[in-house]
mmCIF file of C-alpha atoms in Angstrom:
data_model
loop_
_atom_site.group_PDB
_atom_site.id
_atom_site.type_symbol
_atom_site.label_atom_id
_atom_site.label_comp_id
_atom_site.label_asym_id
_atom_site.label_seq_id
_atom_site.Cartn_x
_atom_site.Cartn_y
_atom_site.Cartn_z
ATOM 1 C CA MET A 537 -40.543 30.929 307.268
ATOM 2 C CA THR A 538 -41.780 31.442 303.558
ATOM 3 C CA ASP A 539 -43.875 29.261 301.445
ATOM 4 C CA THR A 540 -41.310 28.051 298.593
ATOM 5 C CA THR A 541 -44.392 26.940 296.574
ATOM 6 C CA THR A 542 -45.489 30.480 296.206
ATOM 7 C CA THR A 543 -46.018 32.036 292.123
ATOM 8 C CA LYS A 544 -45.007 35.411 293.783
ATOM 9 C CA SER A 545 -42.095 37.164 292.417
ATOM 10 C CA MET A 546 -39.250 38.264 294.973
ATOM 11 C CA GLU A 547 -39.710 41.837 294.985
ATOM 12 C CA GLU A 548 -43.322 41.084 295.970
ATOM 13 C CA MET A 549 -42.200 38.891 299.146
ATOM 14 C CA VAL A 550 -39.761 41.513 299.852
ATOM 15 C CA MET A 551 -42.514 44.031 299.835
ATOM 16 C CA GLU A 552 -44.651 41.939 302.010
ATOM 17 C CA ILE A 553 -42.619 41.710 305.087
ATOM 18 C CA PRO A 554 -44.246 44.074 307.618
ATOM 19 C CA VAL A 555 -42.660 47.073 308.459
ATOM 20 C CA GLU A 556 -42.020 46.503 312.068
ATOM 21 C CA GLN A 557 -40.208 43.382 310.901
ATOM 22 C CA ILE A 558 -37.586 45.295 308.880
ATOM 23 C CA VAL A 559 -34.207 45.859 310.109
ATOM 24 C CA GLN A 560 -30.862 47.780 308.853
ATOM 25 C CA PRO A 561 -27.935 46.137 308.198
ATOM 26 C CA THR A 562 -25.836 45.396 311.521
ATOM 27 C CA ILE A 563 -22.752 44.029 309.329
ATOM 28 C CA PRO A 564 -21.206 45.410 305.938
ATOM 29 C CA VAL A 565 -23.986 44.243 302.841
ATOM 30 C CA LYS A 566 -21.134 42.706 301.021
ATOM 31 C CA ILE A 567 -20.045 40.385 304.372
ATOM 32 C CA THR A 568 -23.547 39.494 304.587
ATOM 33 C CA ILE A 569 -23.623 38.305 301.108
ATOM 34 C CA GLY A 570 -20.517 36.343 301.280
ATOM 35 C CA GLU A 571 -21.361 34.556 304.423
ATOM 36 C CA ALA A 572 -24.876 33.699 302.935
ATOM 37 C CA ALA A 573 -22.829 31.902 299.826
ATOM 38 C CA ASP A 574 -20.869 30.255 302.713
ATOM 39 C CA LEU A 575 -23.806 28.960 304.242
ATOM 40 C CA HIS A 576 -25.316 27.729 301.299
ATOM 41 C CA ARG A 577 -22.406 25.525 300.736
ATOM 42 C CA TYR A 578 -22.383 24.065 304.405
ATOM 43 C CA ALA A 579 -26.114 23.351 304.273
ATOM 44 C CA THR A 580 -25.724 21.975 301.397
ATOM 45 C CA GLU A 581 -23.191 19.241 302.244
ATOM 46 C CA ASP A 582 -25.180 18.818 305.714
ATOM 47 C CA LYS A 583 -28.630 19.005 303.930
ATOM 48 C CA GLU A 584 -29.466 15.356 305.029
ATOM 49 C CA ALA A 585 -28.809 15.995 308.504
ATOM 50 C CA LEU A 586 -30.479 19.373 308.614
ATOM 51 C CA VAL A 587 -33.480 17.718 306.682
ATOM 52 C CA ALA A 588 -33.698 14.966 309.128
ATOM 53 C CA ARG A 589 -34.420 17.661 311.927
ATOM 54 C CA GLY A 590 -36.882 19.348 309.834
ATOM 55 C CA LEU A 591 -35.495 22.047 307.770
ATOM 56 C CA ASN A 592 -37.319 22.368 304.169
ATOM 57 C CA PRO A 593 -34.560 21.572 301.886
ATOM 58 C CA GLU A 594 -35.975 23.960 299.203
ATOM 59 C CA LEU A 595 -35.226 26.803 301.677
ATOM 60 C CA ILE A 596 -31.454 26.143 301.144
ATOM 61 C CA ASP A 597 -31.816 26.844 297.940
ATOM 62 C CA GLU A 598 -33.383 30.023 297.880
ATOM 63 C CA LEU A 599 -30.333 31.525 299.708
ATOM 64 C CA GLY A 600 -28.542 32.217 296.437
ATOM 65 C CA PRO A 601 -31.636 34.131 294.666
ATOM 66 C CA ARG A 602 -32.332 35.875 297.903
ATOM 67 C CA ALA A 603 -28.687 36.895 297.999
ATOM 68 C CA LYS A 604 -28.398 38.091 294.558
ATOM 69 C CA PHE A 605 -31.430 40.252 294.890
ATOM 70 C CA LEU A 606 -29.705 41.793 298.211
ATOM 71 C CA GLN A 607 -26.866 42.575 295.676
ATOM 72 C CA ASP A 608 -28.659 44.150 293.074
ATOM 73 C CA LYS A 609 -30.761 46.211 295.431
ATOM 74 C CA GLN A 610 -27.273 47.287 297.608
ATOM 75 C CA SER A 611 -26.012 48.320 294.077
ATOM 76 C CA ASP A 612 -28.998 50.656 293.442
ATOM 77 C CA TRP A 613 -28.600 52.323 296.951
ATOM 78 C CA ASN A 614 -24.939 52.675 296.325
ATOM 79 C CA ALA A 615 -25.187 54.428 292.810
ATOM 80 C CA VAL A 616 -27.855 57.001 295.235
ATOM 81 C CA TYR A 617 -25.247 57.365 298.075
ATOM 82 C CA GLN A 618 -22.125 57.962 295.749
ATOM 83 C CA ALA A 619 -23.998 60.243 293.680
ATOM 84 C CA ALA A 620 -24.583 62.127 296.948
ATOM 85 C CA VAL A 621 -20.838 62.109 298.216
ATOM 86 C CA THR A 622 -19.903 63.701 294.780
ATOM 87 C CA ASN A 623 -22.459 66.298 295.120
ATOM 88 C CA THR A 624 -21.443 67.226 298.471
ATOM 89 C CA LYS A 625 -17.819 67.668 297.092
ATOM 90 C CA GLU A 626 -18.833 69.349 294.630
ATOM 91 C CA TRP A 627 -21.428 71.884 297.042
ATOM 92 C CA GLU A 628 -18.127 72.443 299.246
ATOM 93 C CA SER A 629 -16.073 73.419 296.179
ATOM 94 C CA LYS A 630 -18.975 76.253 294.640
ATOM 95 C CA ILE A 631 -19.436 77.307 298.550
ATOM 96 C CA HIS A 632 -15.766 78.097 298.680
ATOM 97 C CA GLU A 633 -15.900 79.820 294.955
ATOM 98 C CA ALA A 634 -19.048 81.688 296.134
ATOM 99 C CA ASN A 635 -17.191 83.027 299.130
ATOM 100 C CA LEU A 636 -14.185 84.397 297.228
ATOM 101 C CA LEU A 637 -16.236 85.846 294.566
ATOM 102 C CA GLN A 638 -18.653 87.645 296.992
ATOM 103 C CA ARG A 639 -15.237 88.797 298.513
ATOM 104 C CA GLU A 640 -14.675 90.410 295.175
ATOM 105 C CA LEU A 641 -17.900 92.009 294.470
ATOM 106 C CA LYS A 642 -18.330 93.435 297.909
ATOM 107 C CA HIS A 643 -15.388 95.119 297.524
ATOM 108 C CA ASP A 644 -16.560 96.586 293.709
ATOM 109 C CA PHE A 645 -19.750 97.300 294.830
ATOM 110 C CA GLN A 646 -18.904 99.410 297.711
ATOM 111 C CA PHE A 647 -16.493 101.383 295.441
ATOM 112 C CA ALA A 648 -18.889 101.586 292.642
ATOM 113 C CA LEU A 649 -22.091 103.067 294.732
ATOM 114 C CA ARG A 650 -19.631 104.861 297.470
ATOM 115 C CA ASN A 651 -21.724 108.056 296.485
ATOM 116 C CA ASN A 652 -25.121 106.670 296.107
ATOM 117 C CA LYS A 653 -26.547 106.363 300.080
ATOM 118 C CA GLU A 654 -29.803 104.520 298.594
ATOM 119 C CA ALA A 655 -27.723 102.336 296.608
ATOM 120 C CA LEU A 656 -25.396 101.461 299.578
ATOM 121 C CA ARG A 657 -28.337 100.503 301.751
ATOM 122 C CA LYS A 658 -29.524 97.853 299.190
ATOM 123 C CA LEU A 659 -26.108 96.562 299.052
ATOM 124 C CA SER A 660 -25.951 96.608 302.855
ATOM 125 C CA ASN A 661 -29.173 94.327 302.894
ATOM 126 C CA ILE A 662 -27.113 91.743 300.621
ATOM 127 C CA THR A 663 -24.217 91.778 302.630
ATOM 128 C CA ASP A 664 -25.718 91.329 305.970
ATOM 129 C CA GLY A 665 -26.527 87.991 306.866
ATOM 130 C CA SER A 666 -24.052 84.941 306.939
ATOM 131 C CA GLY A 667 -24.414 81.034 306.505
ATOM 132 C CA ASN A 668 -24.474 79.373 303.188
ATOM 133 C CA THR A 669 -28.366 79.720 302.382
ATOM 134 C CA ASP A 670 -27.514 83.653 302.663
ATOM 135 C CA LEU A 671 -24.868 83.367 300.402
ATOM 136 C CA MET A 672 -26.602 81.450 297.394
ATOM 137 C CA GLN A 673 -29.123 84.144 297.750
ATOM 138 C CA ASP A 674 -26.415 86.819 297.546
ATOM 139 C CA MET A 675 -25.280 85.574 294.142
ATOM 140 C CA SER A 676 -28.471 86.028 292.921
ATOM 141 C CA ASP A 677 -28.983 89.212 294.204
ATOM 142 C CA TYR A 678 -25.565 91.173 293.245
ATOM 143 C CA PRO A 679 -26.522 91.200 289.437
ATOM 144 C CA LYS A 680 -29.818 92.417 290.028
ATOM 145 C CA LEU A 681 -28.564 95.203 292.184
ATOM 146 C CA ALA A 682 -25.672 95.931 289.348
ATOM 147 C CA ALA A 683 -28.185 96.211 286.644
ATOM 148 C CA GLU A 684 -29.871 99.160 288.769
ATOM 149 C CA TYR A 685 -26.935 101.377 288.478
ATOM 150 C CA PRO A 686 -25.398 100.417 285.250
ATOM 151 C CA ASP A 687 -23.394 104.087 284.886
ATOM 152 C CA GLU A 688 -21.560 103.674 288.338
ATOM 153 C CA PHE A 689 -20.297 99.918 287.376
ATOM 154 C CA VAL A 690 -18.857 101.290 283.757
ATOM 155 C CA ALA A 691 -17.327 104.158 285.464
ATOM 156 C CA ILE A 692 -15.151 101.760 287.453
ATOM 157 C CA LYS A 693 -14.478 99.433 284.273
ATOM 158 C CA PHE A 694 -16.140 96.744 286.168
ATOM 159 C CA ASP A 695 -15.992 93.048 285.027
ATOM 160 C CA ASN A 696 -19.253 91.955 284.275
ATOM 161 C CA ASN A 697 -18.159 87.989 284.048
ATOM 162 C CA LYS A 698 -18.128 87.994 287.661
ATOM 163 C CA LEU A 699 -22.007 88.759 287.684
ATOM 164 C CA THR A 700 -22.548 86.268 285.117
ATOM 165 C CA ARG A 701 -20.672 83.688 287.106
ATOM 166 C CA ALA A 702 -22.558 84.717 290.399
ATOM 167 C CA ASN A 703 -26.074 84.292 288.890
ATOM 168 C CA ALA A 704 -24.794 80.827 287.369
ATOM 169 C CA LEU A 705 -23.603 79.976 291.055
ATOM 170 C CA SER A 706 -26.554 80.795 292.560
ATOM 171 C CA HIS A 707 -28.571 78.482 290.349
ATOM 172 C CA GLU A 708 -25.783 75.461 290.993
ATOM 173 C CA LEU A 709 -25.970 75.850 294.532
ATOM 174 C CA TYR A 710 -29.719 75.544 294.659
ATOM 175 C CA ASP A 711 -29.990 72.553 292.475
ATOM 176 C CA LEU A 712 -26.739 70.979 294.538
ATOM 177 C CA ARG A 713 -28.720 71.573 297.863
ATOM 178 C CA ASP A 714 -32.052 70.039 296.821
ATOM 179 C CA LYS A 715 -29.737 67.025 295.853
ATOM 180 C CA ILE A 716 -27.800 67.074 299.013
ATOM 181 C CA ASP A 717 -31.203 67.505 301.154
ATOM 182 C CA GLY A 718 -32.397 64.346 299.664
ATOM 183 C CA ALA A 719 -29.597 62.460 300.438
ATOM 184 C CA LYS A 720 -29.715 63.317 303.940
ATOM 185 C CA SER A 721 -33.368 61.986 303.982
ATOM 186 C CA GLY A 722 -32.177 58.726 302.677
ATOM 187 C CA SER A 723 -34.246 56.440 304.943
ATOM 188 C CA LYS A 724 -37.084 57.838 302.946
ATOM 189 C CA ARG A 725 -35.373 56.973 299.809
ATOM 190 C CA THR A 726 -37.110 53.940 297.612
ATOM 191 C CA GLU A 727 -33.633 52.541 297.037
ATOM 192 C CA LYS A 728 -32.581 52.555 300.561
ATOM 193 C CA ILE A 729 -36.204 51.061 301.805
ATOM 194 C CA MET A 730 -35.717 48.501 299.257
ATOM 195 C CA ARG A 731 -32.147 47.660 300.257
ATOM 196 C CA ASP A 732 -33.105 47.235 304.095
ATOM 197 C CA ARG A 733 -36.237 45.075 302.933
ATOM 198 C CA SER A 734 -34.172 42.680 300.912
ATOM 199 C CA TYR A 735 -31.178 42.692 303.469
ATOM 200 C CA THR A 736 -34.194 41.582 306.009
ATOM 201 C CA TYR A 737 -35.806 38.786 303.761
ATOM 202 C CA LEU A 738 -31.997 37.357 303.248
ATOM 203 C CA LYS A 739 -31.343 37.378 307.414
ATOM 204 C CA GLN A 740 -34.807 35.807 307.859
ATOM 205 C CA LEU A 741 -33.694 32.713 305.915
ATOM 206 C CA VAL A 742 -29.953 32.647 306.908
ATOM 207 C CA ASP A 743 -31.071 33.073 310.270
ATOM 208 C CA GLU A 744 -33.711 30.111 309.927
ATOM 209 C CA ILE A 745 -30.844 27.703 308.510
ATOM 210 C CA ARG A 746 -28.482 28.891 311.128
ATOM 211 C CA ALA A 747 -30.555 27.799 313.899
ATOM 212 C CA TYR A 748 -30.904 24.508 312.210
ATOM 213 C CA GLY A 749 -27.891 24.089 311.770
ATOM 214 C CA LYS A 750 -26.735 25.097 315.273
ATOM 215 C CA TYR A 751 -29.707 22.164 316.684
ATOM 216 C CA ALA A 752 -28.595 19.635 314.134
ATOM 217 C CA PHE A 753 -24.611 20.074 315.398
ATOM 218 C CA TRP A 754 -25.073 21.120 318.980
ATOM 219 C CA ASP A 755 -22.619 18.190 319.737
ATOM 220 C CA ASP A 756 -19.990 19.158 317.139
ATOM 221 C CA GLU A 757 -18.398 22.521 318.189
ATOM 222 C CA LYS A 758 -16.351 22.601 314.759
ATOM 223 C CA ARG A 759 -19.295 22.093 312.770
ATOM 224 C CA GLN A 760 -21.626 24.193 314.778
ATOM 225 C CA LYS A 761 -19.465 27.052 314.315
ATOM 226 C CA LEU A 762 -20.011 26.952 310.811
ATOM 227 C CA TYR A 763 -23.839 28.232 311.474
ATOM 228 C CA SER A 764 -22.768 31.465 313.001
ATOM 229 C CA SER A 765 -21.379 34.814 311.485
ATOM 230 C CA GLU A 766 -17.737 34.627 311.361
ATOM 231 C CA TYR A 767 -17.542 38.375 310.866
ATOM 232 C CA LEU A 768 -19.539 38.731 313.970
ATOM 233 C CA ARG A 769 -17.436 36.064 315.945
ATOM 234 C CA ILE A 770 -14.032 38.009 315.086
ATOM 235 C CA LYS A 771 -15.427 41.180 315.766
ATOM 236 C CA ASN A 772 -16.636 40.045 319.319
ATOM 237 C CA ASN A 773 -13.281 38.647 319.914
ATOM 238 C CA ARG A 774 -11.612 41.512 319.088
ATOM 239 C CA ASN A 775 -13.613 43.825 321.257
ATOM 240 C CA ASN A 776 -12.994 41.142 323.905
ATOM 241 C CA ASN A 777 -9.326 41.308 323.677
ATOM 242 C CA SER A 778 -9.289 45.073 323.546
ATOM 243 C CA ASP A 779 -11.244 45.195 326.963
ATOM 244 C CA GLU A 780 -8.301 43.155 328.696
ATOM 245 C CA VAL A 781 -6.160 45.091 330.834
ATOM 246 C CA GLU A 782 -2.181 44.407 330.474
ATOM 247 C CA ASN A 783 -0.306 43.862 333.786
#
């Protein structure tokens, strides 16, 4: 268990946890933090009994700082995660817009370039293919193709605002894809790594104090129950009940 006399910062202690010991949350982090607060209360009430069994009393006081540290790191990760969710929704909206715009542009271009075989061949290169990556590139290609044949588009009184929007969409989609891809590799994000390390650091202490509590109150079922996760106990009971077959 941690040497409570250390002068190292909480962050330094968290970063010293060996990689192979890091665990990801098995229950919601907010529940973990709440249960740590409850455990601090129970352990404070039972301090004399726990210390009599060998628990370092300073470890009880460490619960609060570790829980608050995890709370801060969870907030950092939540900010990143929520931004990714927002970006994903925006991506889907812009992909929808780009699909509709491409439908119009394909119709306009086929008519404007109908008498130019070389131009139609270039248009075919744009319209062939599928998928969001291809669509993102198409939004960039349409304006460039139109610039090669200005007279044909003037002849059909083409609305150049469509090309301005297509070019802007290609850039917007590129930026959003970069952000979304970054979120998909969340396990490599600094915020995610620190959250998991902070969770591990708190869990190590919670497990230690609970172990002493179960040992100290081995013959007191009611008190011993306080040194286990209520969330997991309720969840396990619910799962067990769901497995029962009604006659």
